[in-house]
XYZ file of C-alpha atoms in Angstrom:
774
model
C 154.574 50.874 -52.661
C 155.680 47.826 -50.716
C 157.553 49.900 -48.143
C 154.611 52.292 -47.818
C 152.170 49.428 -47.328
C 154.458 47.890 -44.716
C 154.653 51.180 -42.871
C 150.872 51.500 -42.935
C 150.527 47.981 -41.650
C 152.892 48.791 -38.784
C 150.970 51.968 -38.022
C 147.602 50.254 -37.961
C 148.924 47.208 -36.136
C 149.940 49.552 -33.345
C 146.382 50.287 -32.232
C 145.787 49.859 -28.522
C 142.295 49.174 -27.377
C 142.033 50.745 -23.923
C 144.081 52.126 -21.113
C 143.552 49.198 -18.737
C 144.263 46.180 -20.903
C 147.142 43.733 -20.994
C 150.555 44.549 -22.455
C 151.532 42.543 -25.528
C 155.222 41.844 -25.103
C 157.630 43.255 -27.648
C 155.113 45.265 -29.710
C 156.056 48.919 -29.712
C 154.484 51.359 -32.182
C 157.162 53.148 -34.220
C 157.635 56.582 -32.688
C 155.651 55.681 -29.570
C 157.057 55.132 -26.096
C 154.397 52.825 -24.688
C 153.841 49.124 -25.264
C 150.824 47.901 -27.175
C 147.890 46.880 -25.014
C 145.400 44.230 -26.079
C 141.923 43.422 -24.885
C 141.635 39.750 -25.598
C 138.415 38.351 -24.205
C 136.896 41.708 -23.254
C 133.191 42.163 -23.936
C 130.786 45.081 -24.027
C 127.508 44.409 -22.221
C 124.290 46.386 -22.067
C 122.939 46.010 -18.541
C 119.591 47.409 -17.420
C 119.848 48.963 -13.959
C 116.870 50.350 -12.052
C 118.425 51.924 -8.968
C 121.665 53.369 -7.616
C 122.665 50.123 -5.912
C 122.502 48.206 -9.189
C 124.313 51.021 -10.988
C 127.209 50.951 -8.517
C 127.382 47.155 -8.657
C 127.724 47.201 -12.430
C 130.170 50.102 -12.698
C 132.413 48.611 -10.004
C 132.956 45.619 -12.328
C 133.381 47.660 -15.514
C 136.791 48.340 -16.999
C 135.224 51.169 -19.022
C 131.767 52.688 -19.402
C 130.948 53.074 -23.091
C 127.436 54.407 -22.858
C 126.715 58.108 -23.159
C 123.977 57.762 -20.575
C 125.685 56.420 -17.454
C 122.692 56.290 -15.165
C 119.574 54.243 -14.664
C 118.300 52.268 -17.615
C 120.544 50.719 -20.256
C 124.236 50.890 -19.338
C 126.968 49.865 -21.821
C 130.065 48.596 -20.016
C 133.301 46.990 -21.142
C 134.306 44.091 -18.895
C 137.485 41.985 -18.779
C 137.290 38.162 -18.738
C 138.092 37.964 -15.029
C 134.997 40.024 -14.118
C 132.470 38.734 -16.626
C 131.179 35.912 -14.463
C 130.635 38.312 -11.578
C 128.733 40.728 -13.832
C 126.544 37.992 -15.260
C 126.016 36.699 -11.723
C 124.352 39.933 -10.642
C 121.141 38.604 -12.153
C 120.325 41.848 -13.950
C 118.861 42.015 -17.483
C 122.009 41.744 -19.580
C 122.898 41.216 -23.227
C 126.208 41.206 -25.033
C 126.646 44.044 -27.527
C 130.218 43.234 -28.541
C 131.391 39.702 -27.839
C 135.067 40.343 -28.591
C 136.397 43.880 -28.242
C 139.852 42.963 -29.457
C 138.400 41.093 -32.397
C 136.364 44.153 -33.357
C 139.461 46.360 -33.180
C 141.520 43.866 -35.164
C 138.814 43.786 -37.832
C 138.725 47.577 -37.964
C 142.509 47.712 -38.287
C 142.485 45.171 -41.126
C 139.653 46.956 -42.935
C 141.410 50.328 -42.742
C 144.552 48.781 -44.193
C 142.580 47.026 -46.930
C 140.810 50.215 -47.900
C 144.034 52.212 -47.906
C 145.423 49.858 -50.527
C 142.529 50.597 -52.919
C 143.668 53.202 -55.420
C 140.177 54.368 -56.409
C 138.844 54.760 -52.862
C 136.902 57.968 -52.210
C 138.093 60.145 -49.336
C 135.094 59.434 -47.121
C 135.238 55.675 -47.545
C 137.914 55.341 -44.874
C 138.899 56.913 -41.573
C 141.642 59.539 -41.759
C 144.614 60.449 -39.610
C 145.147 63.940 -38.221
C 147.674 64.688 -40.964
C 145.240 63.573 -43.670
C 142.473 65.745 -42.221
C 144.727 68.795 -42.097
C 145.878 68.158 -45.663
C 142.265 68.040 -46.823
C 141.492 71.343 -45.108
C 144.333 72.940 -47.050
C 143.137 71.301 -50.270
C 139.732 72.954 -49.856
C 141.252 76.422 -49.584
C 143.215 75.734 -52.774
C 140.288 74.303 -54.733
C 137.742 76.892 -53.503
C 139.735 80.080 -52.838
C 136.652 82.327 -52.957
C 134.757 80.160 -50.460
C 137.123 78.306 -48.098
C 139.834 79.711 -45.858
C 141.758 77.758 -43.242
C 142.884 79.122 -39.895
C 144.630 77.948 -36.727
C 142.496 78.005 -33.589
C 145.517 77.505 -31.331
C 147.941 74.836 -30.201
C 147.379 71.742 -28.093
C 149.171 70.656 -24.958
C 151.748 68.800 -27.084
C 151.989 71.798 -29.446
C 149.952 70.390 -32.309
C 147.910 72.876 -34.288
C 144.129 72.885 -33.836
C 143.029 73.771 -37.355
C 139.740 74.940 -38.784
C 138.113 76.165 -41.970
C 135.567 78.880 -42.750
C 133.189 78.231 -45.654
C 130.852 80.761 -47.218
C 129.744 82.012 -50.612
C 131.758 84.599 -52.547
C 131.584 88.254 -51.576
C 128.381 90.056 -52.585
C 126.993 93.555 -52.135
C 123.632 92.239 -50.928
C 125.117 89.904 -48.299
C 128.628 91.138 -47.349
C 130.838 88.425 -45.879
C 131.678 90.586 -42.883
C 128.027 90.654 -41.760
C 127.024 87.034 -42.370
C 126.034 85.080 -39.234
C 128.305 82.131 -38.401
C 127.536 78.533 -37.437
C 130.245 76.491 -35.703
C 130.698 72.730 -36.061
C 133.406 71.133 -33.934
C 134.368 67.556 -33.193
C 136.683 65.131 -31.502
C 136.854 66.574 -28.023
C 136.829 62.882 -27.148
C 139.618 61.239 -29.100
C 138.155 57.759 -29.655
C 134.998 59.061 -31.355
C 136.385 58.769 -34.885
C 133.097 59.317 -36.681
C 132.980 62.849 -35.246
C 135.842 64.422 -37.275
C 134.743 62.499 -40.362
C 131.206 63.903 -40.200
C 132.604 67.397 -39.649
C 134.743 66.968 -42.753
C 131.809 65.535 -44.707
C 129.752 68.618 -43.895
C 132.486 70.923 -45.168
C 132.938 68.863 -48.307
C 129.224 68.832 -49.138
C 128.676 72.525 -48.484
C 131.470 73.289 -50.953
C 130.368 70.754 -53.583
C 126.634 71.475 -53.408
C 127.114 75.236 -53.680
C 127.929 74.859 -57.375
C 124.594 73.099 -57.966
C 122.608 76.080 -56.749
C 119.459 75.549 -54.741
C 119.271 75.471 -50.961
C 122.985 75.191 -50.162
C 123.861 78.124 -52.401
C 121.068 80.189 -50.860
C 122.454 79.386 -47.405
C 126.142 79.974 -48.072
C 125.360 83.306 -49.704
C 123.888 84.339 -46.346
C 125.816 82.481 -43.614
C 129.362 81.341 -42.872
C 130.120 77.792 -41.704
C 133.073 77.420 -39.299
C 134.416 73.879 -38.840
C 137.002 72.661 -36.326
C 137.080 68.899 -36.966
C 139.630 67.903 -34.276
C 139.607 69.908 -31.034
C 141.764 67.267 -29.314
C 144.631 66.584 -31.765
C 146.928 65.014 -29.159
C 144.296 62.522 -28.061
C 143.255 61.777 -31.645
C 146.853 61.140 -32.679
C 147.218 58.873 -29.646
C 144.267 56.743 -30.793
C 146.083 56.122 -34.081
C 149.521 55.403 -32.642
C 148.937 54.004 -29.193
C 145.437 53.576 -27.789
C 142.410 53.284 -30.081
C 139.919 53.846 -27.243
C 141.587 56.822 -25.565
C 139.057 59.525 -24.597
C 140.771 62.516 -22.954
C 143.599 64.860 -23.900
C 147.201 63.989 -22.934
C 147.660 66.043 -19.755
C 150.145 64.386 -17.351
C 148.325 64.381 -14.040
C 151.186 62.765 -12.152
C 150.289 59.081 -12.120
C 147.535 59.282 -14.727
C 146.919 61.057 -17.991
C 144.215 63.175 -19.468
C 141.516 65.757 -18.859
C 138.032 65.303 -20.300
C 137.873 68.435 -22.448
C 134.080 68.368 -22.447
C 134.080 68.810 -18.654
C 136.669 71.622 -18.720
C 134.619 74.508 -20.102
C 134.056 77.440 -17.760
C 130.270 77.640 -17.462
C 129.112 75.869 -14.278
C 132.437 74.023 -14.201
C 133.002 71.524 -11.410
C 129.410 70.512 -10.771
C 127.432 67.334 -11.233
C 128.542 64.826 -13.863
C 132.262 65.663 -13.783
C 134.911 63.882 -11.759
C 137.571 65.280 -9.451
C 139.676 62.135 -9.878
C 142.471 62.520 -12.473
C 142.199 58.836 -13.398
C 138.478 59.081 -14.188
C 137.316 59.305 -17.791
C 135.283 62.440 -16.942
C 138.064 64.235 -15.023
C 137.239 67.950 -15.168
C 140.801 69.265 -14.885
C 142.477 71.375 -12.209
C 140.365 74.423 -13.055
C 137.964 75.739 -15.658
C 139.756 76.190 -18.979
C 142.909 74.642 -17.526
C 143.644 73.018 -20.906
C 145.116 74.829 -23.935
C 142.594 73.113 -26.230
C 139.533 74.545 -24.454
C 141.291 77.896 -24.000
C 141.892 78.124 -27.749
C 138.281 77.273 -28.569
C 137.013 79.784 -25.994
C 139.146 82.569 -27.418
C 138.053 81.788 -30.976
C 134.368 81.916 -30.030
C 134.731 85.192 -28.130
C 136.566 86.729 -31.096
C 133.851 85.696 -33.584
C 131.017 88.024 -32.653
C 128.891 86.856 -35.603
C 128.518 83.336 -34.200
C 124.833 82.379 -33.839
C 124.848 78.579 -33.422
C 127.311 75.853 -32.443
C 127.237 72.068 -32.522
C 129.749 69.851 -30.740
C 129.749 66.398 -32.409
C 130.341 63.218 -30.402
C 129.494 59.518 -30.600
C 127.638 57.313 -29.979
C 123.877 56.984 -29.252
C 122.111 59.077 -31.958
C 121.045 62.053 -29.857
C 120.324 65.768 -30.320
C 121.195 67.407 -27.001
C 120.331 70.998 -26.165
C 121.112 72.978 -22.964
C 121.302 72.569 -20.149
C 123.821 69.850 -19.288
C 124.531 70.973 -15.729
C 120.942 71.288 -14.450
C 117.451 69.974 -15.089
C 116.121 73.541 -15.147
C 114.991 74.463 -18.656
C 116.909 77.229 -20.451
C 115.250 80.593 -21.234
C 114.963 79.614 -24.908
C 113.529 76.147 -24.320
C 110.697 76.716 -26.805
C 113.207 77.650 -29.505
C 115.308 74.588 -28.748
C 112.236 72.354 -28.803
C 111.257 73.734 -32.208
C 114.711 73.303 -33.712
C 115.260 69.909 -32.059
C 112.099 68.569 -33.691
C 112.913 70.147 -37.041
C 116.469 68.746 -37.188
C 115.233 65.391 -35.921
C 112.721 65.174 -38.760
C 115.262 66.252 -41.386
C 117.783 63.648 -40.214
C 115.251 60.821 -40.063
C 114.029 61.670 -43.545
C 117.348 60.625 -45.125
C 117.976 57.050 -43.972
C 115.236 56.625 -41.384
C 117.616 56.813 -38.429
C 115.968 58.167 -35.289
C 117.834 60.661 -33.110
C 116.268 61.260 -29.708
C 116.210 64.946 -28.770
C 115.977 67.056 -25.642
C 117.951 68.819 -22.894
C 121.182 66.997 -22.090
C 120.579 66.698 -18.344
C 117.211 64.985 -18.631
C 117.758 63.177 -21.942
C 120.966 61.362 -21.001
C 122.933 62.545 -17.971
C 124.275 65.517 -15.962
C 127.515 66.952 -17.347
C 128.892 70.157 -15.909
C 131.625 72.046 -17.732
C 130.352 70.997 -21.179
C 130.977 73.058 -24.298
C 127.314 73.475 -25.244
C 126.471 75.064 -21.893
C 129.373 77.500 -22.226
C 128.521 78.418 -25.833
C 124.934 79.180 -24.841
C 125.424 80.400 -21.276
C 128.666 82.380 -21.320
C 129.911 82.595 -24.898
C 126.631 84.190 -25.980
C 127.468 87.556 -24.420
C 126.707 90.026 -25.995
C 124.894 87.952 -28.675
C 122.973 84.679 -28.434
C 124.589 81.385 -29.479
C 122.176 78.462 -29.782
C 124.194 75.363 -28.928
C 123.899 71.578 -29.077
C 125.836 68.408 -28.522
C 125.165 65.704 -31.101
C 125.791 62.009 -30.510
C 126.317 60.365 -33.904
C 125.858 56.737 -34.988
C 125.247 54.093 -33.823
C 123.164 52.887 -30.858
C 125.611 50.305 -29.533
C 126.162 47.607 -32.142
C 129.683 48.919 -32.813
C 129.866 51.837 -30.397
C 133.058 53.837 -30.870
C 134.308 51.392 -33.503
C 131.790 52.327 -36.198
C 132.598 50.697 -39.571
C 133.925 53.019 -42.252
C 131.034 52.160 -44.565
C 128.774 54.191 -42.252
C 130.754 57.433 -42.618
C 128.903 58.577 -45.731
C 125.336 57.652 -44.656
C 125.953 59.209 -41.238
C 127.273 62.314 -42.966
C 124.308 62.434 -45.339
C 121.703 62.435 -42.589
C 123.576 64.978 -40.476
C 123.977 67.208 -43.541
C 120.188 67.322 -43.816
C 119.925 68.360 -40.180
C 122.564 71.058 -40.565
C 120.874 72.479 -43.664
C 117.707 72.687 -41.583
C 119.544 74.504 -38.777
C 121.349 76.839 -41.172
C 118.020 77.719 -42.781
C 116.673 78.785 -39.394
C 119.716 81.018 -38.894
C 119.792 82.417 -42.434
C 116.101 83.071 -43.012
C 113.407 84.698 -40.837
C 110.995 81.951 -41.855
C 111.192 78.549 -43.479
C 109.056 77.673 -46.496
C 108.921 74.219 -48.057
C 106.756 72.170 -50.394
C 106.188 68.878 -48.515
C 105.024 67.107 -51.685
C 107.628 68.784 -53.898
C 106.937 70.726 -57.080
C 104.194 68.853 -58.964
C 105.418 67.079 -62.080
C 102.237 68.168 -63.887
C 98.984 69.972 -63.111
C 95.587 69.271 -64.648
C 95.012 71.332 -67.775
C 92.178 73.877 -67.899
C 91.549 73.713 -64.143
C 92.927 75.379 -61.037
C 95.211 73.212 -58.924
C 96.658 73.308 -55.416
C 100.085 72.770 -53.926
C 100.685 72.116 -50.231
C 103.045 74.597 -48.560
C 104.689 74.421 -45.133
C 105.514 77.794 -43.566
C 107.016 78.317 -40.112
C 108.759 81.230 -38.436
C 112.390 80.891 -37.437
C 113.274 81.154 -33.732
C 112.600 84.636 -32.415
C 110.289 85.552 -35.311
C 106.486 85.551 -35.759
C 104.673 85.137 -39.060
C 102.450 87.885 -40.396
C 99.525 85.648 -41.347
C 98.122 88.071 -43.905
C 101.433 88.125 -45.781
C 101.445 84.447 -46.765
C 100.917 84.380 -50.524
C 101.611 82.468 -53.686
C 102.517 84.399 -56.820
C 101.657 82.652 -60.092
C 101.348 83.213 -63.812
C 100.762 81.212 -66.990
C 103.563 81.785 -69.466
C 105.115 85.249 -69.400
C 103.695 88.347 -67.770
C 103.302 89.545 -64.218
C 102.919 87.224 -61.239
C 99.501 87.531 -59.575
C 99.288 87.115 -55.765
C 96.826 84.764 -54.039
C 96.564 84.313 -50.257
C 97.547 80.906 -48.925
C 94.685 78.947 -47.358
C 95.376 77.480 -43.921
C 95.159 73.701 -43.601
C 95.986 73.790 -39.892
C 99.242 74.223 -38.041
C 102.082 75.237 -40.337
C 100.453 73.683 -43.416
C 98.844 75.803 -46.133
C 97.441 75.396 -49.635
C 98.495 77.501 -52.624
C 96.048 77.765 -55.528
C 97.559 77.821 -59.019
C 95.689 79.277 -62.016
C 94.148 77.211 -64.801
C 96.312 76.797 -67.885
C 95.783 75.330 -71.306
C 97.243 71.958 -72.171
C 100.986 72.233 -72.685
C 101.301 75.664 -71.058
C 103.686 76.283 -68.141
C 102.367 77.395 -64.749
C 105.076 79.377 -62.939
C 104.933 80.263 -59.244
C 106.763 81.154 -56.045
C 105.774 81.543 -52.371
C 106.288 84.565 -50.117
C 105.994 85.110 -46.355
C 106.763 88.018 -44.030
C 107.350 88.215 -40.308
C 105.866 90.790 -37.961
C 109.321 92.379 -37.790
C 109.026 93.166 -41.513
C 111.451 90.538 -42.835
C 110.576 88.737 -46.073
C 111.445 85.226 -47.216
C 110.583 83.588 -50.525
C 110.714 80.137 -52.041
C 112.781 79.851 -54.177
C 115.015 82.200 -52.180
C 115.852 84.381 -55.187
C 112.245 84.798 -56.368
C 110.884 86.382 -58.465
C 114.082 86.117 -60.510
C 113.863 82.375 -59.798
C 110.567 80.476 -59.742
C 109.056 77.014 -60.048
C 107.520 75.879 -63.323
C 105.207 72.948 -63.945
C 103.420 71.990 -67.185
C 99.658 71.657 -67.534
C 98.463 68.434 -69.156
C 95.509 66.102 -69.377
C 96.062 63.549 -66.606
C 94.716 60.068 -67.343
C 94.765 57.281 -64.743
C 95.749 53.976 -66.314
C 96.091 52.198 -62.959
C 94.303 53.135 -59.745
C 94.607 50.333 -57.219
C 93.640 50.952 -53.563
C 94.912 47.427 -52.798
C 91.703 46.246 -51.150
C 91.456 43.166 -53.403
C 94.152 41.428 -55.419
C 93.772 42.751 -58.935
C 96.378 40.476 -60.461
C 99.397 41.159 -58.231
C 101.936 38.346 -57.870
C 103.049 37.651 -54.295
C 106.139 35.656 -55.237
C 108.574 35.183 -58.088
C 111.323 32.802 -59.096
C 114.259 33.069 -56.709
C 112.259 34.171 -53.675
C 113.606 32.379 -50.628
C 112.323 34.199 -47.546
C 111.261 31.673 -44.922
C 108.941 34.096 -43.108
C 107.457 37.515 -43.753
C 106.316 36.856 -47.310
C 104.056 39.333 -49.098
C 100.298 39.005 -48.606
C 97.191 41.176 -48.969
C 95.933 41.768 -45.432
C 94.666 44.156 -42.782
C 97.939 44.538 -40.843
C 98.189 44.294 -37.069
C 100.520 46.876 -35.564
C 103.922 45.932 -34.193
C 106.954 48.070 -33.385
C 108.018 47.638 -37.034
C 104.727 47.231 -38.911
C 101.724 49.541 -39.524
C 98.430 48.871 -37.795
C 96.399 50.336 -40.667
C 96.625 50.598 -44.410
C 97.107 54.039 -45.952
C 93.696 54.379 -47.641
C 91.251 56.540 -45.708
C 88.322 54.365 -46.760
C 90.018 50.954 -46.841
C 91.543 48.425 -44.479
C 93.935 46.290 -46.521
C 97.337 46.689 -48.097
C 100.118 44.463 -49.347
C 102.313 43.682 -46.337
C 105.108 41.277 -45.439
C 102.942 39.022 -43.268
C 100.470 41.262 -41.492
C 100.155 39.240 -38.311
C 101.032 40.944 -35.008
C 102.879 39.552 -32.010
C 106.424 40.369 -30.989
C 108.413 42.535 -33.379
C 110.427 39.642 -34.817
C 107.744 36.955 -34.955
C 106.646 37.412 -38.579
C 109.186 39.766 -40.126
C 111.156 38.776 -43.220
C 113.811 36.168 -42.543
C 116.105 34.076 -44.654
C 116.084 35.913 -47.970
C 113.813 37.920 -50.245
C 110.130 38.148 -51.109
C 108.811 39.939 -54.214
C 105.534 41.760 -54.879
C 104.875 42.335 -58.611
C 102.049 44.359 -60.149
C 99.876 43.284 -63.032
C 100.795 44.764 -66.421
C 99.617 48.332 -66.927
C 99.532 50.762 -69.832
C 101.994 53.649 -69.644
C 101.025 55.203 -72.963
C 98.638 58.025 -73.771
C 95.770 57.743 -76.176
C 96.252 57.904 -79.941
C 96.058 61.404 -81.270
C 97.832 62.811 -78.245
C 101.414 63.599 -77.337
C 102.641 62.198 -74.020
C 104.624 64.418 -71.659
C 105.334 61.790 -69.025
C 104.155 58.701 -67.176
C 103.944 59.076 -63.394
C 104.085 56.041 -61.118
C 103.093 56.775 -57.512
C 102.515 54.662 -54.418
C 102.553 54.728 -50.643
C 105.075 52.525 -48.894
C 106.076 51.515 -45.368
C 109.555 50.225 -44.627
C 111.283 49.315 -41.373
C 114.820 48.018 -40.845
C 116.059 49.875 -37.768
C 115.559 47.201 -35.128
C 117.120 43.908 -34.140
C 120.749 43.163 -33.394
C 121.927 44.155 -36.887
C 119.772 47.157 -37.878
C 120.086 49.188 -41.046
C 121.821 46.493 -43.078
C 119.087 45.697 -45.600
C 117.138 47.616 -48.237
C 114.124 47.253 -50.527
C 114.679 47.764 -54.264
C 111.662 49.102 -56.148
C 111.921 48.358 -59.860
C 110.004 49.014 -63.068
C 109.773 47.090 -66.348
C 108.570 48.201 -69.782
C 108.659 44.731 -71.355
C 106.167 42.806 -69.203
C 108.802 41.850 -66.632
C 111.562 40.549 -68.912
C 113.990 43.243 -67.711
C 113.903 45.556 -64.693
C 115.186 49.050 -63.891
C 115.569 50.664 -60.455
C 113.097 53.343 -59.381
C 114.492 53.627 -55.847
C 116.342 51.577 -53.249
C 114.538 52.068 -49.945
C 116.603 52.382 -46.752
C 114.435 54.996 -45.037
C 112.953 53.914 -41.701
C 110.229 56.531 -41.424
C 107.929 54.528 -39.148
C 105.061 55.895 -41.239
C 103.445 55.672 -44.651
C 105.589 57.540 -47.199
C 104.333 58.800 -50.567
C 106.616 58.379 -53.589
C 106.118 59.544 -57.158
C 108.345 59.116 -60.219
C 108.161 60.339 -63.804
C 109.518 57.121 -65.268
C 110.352 58.419 -68.742
C 113.916 59.223 -67.674
C 114.354 55.618 -66.500
C 112.528 53.571 -69.137
C 110.502 54.357 -72.235
C 106.803 53.988 -71.353
C 105.015 51.112 -73.051
C 101.691 49.293 -73.040
C 103.159 46.417 -70.994
C 104.700 47.878 -67.859
C 105.072 46.403 -64.366
C 106.397 47.543 -60.980
C 107.795 45.316 -58.242
C 108.902 45.637 -54.611
C 111.706 43.319 -53.420
C 111.736 43.179 -49.609
C 114.685 41.257 -48.231
C 116.574 40.162 -45.150
C 120.053 39.319 -46.367
C 121.944 39.846 -43.117
C 121.535 38.136 -39.798
C 119.767 39.752 -36.890
C 117.841 42.552 -38.632
C 114.081 43.133 -38.411
C 112.595 43.893 -41.856
C 108.941 44.788 -42.500
C 107.406 46.403 -45.596
C 103.992 47.387 -46.930
C 102.578 48.922 -50.138
C 99.245 50.674 -50.746
C 97.407 52.974 -53.164
C 99.368 52.397 -56.369
C 98.594 54.736 -59.259
C 99.845 55.272 -62.785
C 99.026 58.541 -64.513
C 99.805 59.531 -68.099
C 100.230 63.261 -68.748
C 99.397 64.156 -72.342
C 97.874 66.780 -74.596
C 95.868 66.397 -77.813
C 98.171 66.491 -80.807
C 98.043 69.900 -82.499
C 97.384 69.428 -86.239
C 100.238 71.829 -86.971
C 102.643 69.650 -84.906
C 103.414 67.594 -88.005
C 106.624 66.075 -86.588
C 104.780 64.924 -83.438
C 107.286 66.251 -80.918
C 104.655 68.055 -78.827
C 105.631 71.542 -79.980
C 104.573 73.763 -82.860
C 107.598 75.601 -84.166
C 109.801 76.203 -87.186
C 110.696 72.541 -87.441
C 107.070 71.744 -88.246
C 106.905 74.538 -90.809
C 110.059 73.330 -92.565
C 108.852 69.722 -92.641
C 105.451 70.651 -94.055
C 107.119 72.854 -96.714
C 109.316 69.902 -97.727
C 106.251 67.670 -98.090
C 104.379 70.337 -99.989
C 107.226 71.011 -102.441
C 107.464 67.308 -103.307
C 103.659 66.833 -103.492
C 103.927 64.309 -100.661
C 100.384 63.263 -99.700
C 101.312 63.920 -96.086
C 100.913 67.592 -97.057
C 97.222 66.959 -97.838
C 96.279 68.960 -94.758
C 92.545 69.263 -95.606
C 92.314 65.573 -96.547
C 90.648 66.164 -99.948
C 93.027 63.833 -101.788
C 95.070 66.617 -103.404
C 98.139 68.645 -102.431
C 97.558 72.258 -103.429
C 97.348 75.789 -102.122
C 94.283 75.000 -100.005
C 96.431 72.650 -97.895
C 99.136 75.282 -97.505
C 96.588 77.892 -96.409
C 94.968 75.458 -93.930
C 98.326 74.540 -92.425
C 99.439 78.171 -92.180
C 96.216 79.114 -90.365
C 96.616 76.248 -87.885
C 100.295 77.107 -87.432
C 99.550 80.738 -86.637
C 96.897 79.754 -84.084
């Protein structure tokens, strides 16, 4: 272990930071032929430029341009110590993003080594070498032989294999593998963008793992095939681990310089705007279109896979969803389809951790880039079929840039997984159906109820409006159809039938397109369906938060210096709502509702706690409780400032008047809107007559902007009157009750006095039997 750790230390210590730094004497990476280069004193600045003159002035002083939008506006540039005074002397709006590039790289190197020495570390909690990635691809094919198969795309310039994996559900007669549409994910055309291969691998891992759980992922993989090529540029990626951490291009020897930018080497509109003819430039396009073996191999793979319907090329950084075109500002023929899918993926991604990804055509959203993969996939690779294509820029927005900490691999993967499920759904199904509020935990007994449904056609399809129906039943029997009622746009209402207390209402949703294709939710309906119990719903707390009905605005241990909870009519800022949630009210609980600049009154210096008054979570006597539902609307923002996304807001519940607390959720979502949450708390704590809920908003790291708000808090108890024949009180009348009553009756236990006449005799047995049968 000691020798292995030493070798790892030598490997990681060999990182170089850029191609134009200073040589550190005597430090040669084992197996490498180049000396280590350091970037002591280098900084990354964000400079705002408003015209071409300012742009040229800044870039002439830059050692490297980090930003993925090198044009007017914010420009991220790496600058050596000798040029920093000149840059700052330009008098342009400037702020330092990274004060010490070498220090950041040293910290990354040390953290990777530290994590590698942890025996229980999960695979996605650290960055992986090319060899480790390839080993994991092989491990998938071994662990999931019916679903995962590896393949070799081709070989790189230095003869390394470019490897990939195909992932899909097992063979089926209904959806034969050979006819399933394919979706391609590829990464690491640019070697230094380490988060790119890790997110690609995370997607593969989650598709395989989540398939076994059923639900959406299983429905998708039974209908589509996912193709993943995590490292398109293996030579460059290897070079970032052994020689130069910030290397971008492949390793082509240009005779005096090295490297071709693979994402300027694709053959559609190659050689135009946004690609360089200079071999030393970071965006060098190469000697000709597809001059590089890496792009040739990818081209040939795409042309050979005639089932390919969508492709995403993952990069970093900037948090962007980029659709065609890259080479021109002219909109593509399918711009309406791209707009629809851009917005849908954007929403799905933001719904996970609140991270916003700007979306639009590459040329107008960030910069011109001819010879890019997305343009070729869509423009040339589509023949004879259509390939919808994107470039994604992953986390972050400049705090760490290419040197994203390993602890962001999993959250970045989680949010992108949501976006890719959304995209795959559009490819797999002719329409998309969802329940924006989820399946209701309970519906009101003996009354019809409604469920909101979102229905939208997939690209290229049109909904048949008269086909939109819910199918429902109470208990067993046939499902009865009811037309969905339009609520405007893609939102509809499904009406569910009335059911007696304790009965199950079962339902599914169906839609058809004008081309005659049918989609259902759940996908395998009617064999699969949703089920929700009917119960009497009793509000035990209904607080619109217009007056303080006993809420505590602080608790022992609170130490926030600003942004403490108050009941107020909030004034809008970039992080705070301008209105409460209630349609008829004005106030809510908010972390200092005053306006001003975004950081004037946000939470600083610690935590602030909002605690409810005690409420009753129990049903009435003589009833059996099925569940206690706690619901509320919340606002949370932590995606601004110099250290965004580093805090969270625990929401906790107590069943002993606040003596102990249990987590309901830990909020990290930055929705920029009021969000409704509802929990059946019985699986977390046993309901009691002395329950409380609290919201702990906190700023525990420097530089982050944290704002929170709470409104419309409700507690509902779902229960049904106790059936007299339910003698064991478990909410069901069955053989257990019969056996228990017989035991009481045989022993003349007065609990068998069913008619309450003071005697245990045959009259009691007859009365119980009649109630039992009913």
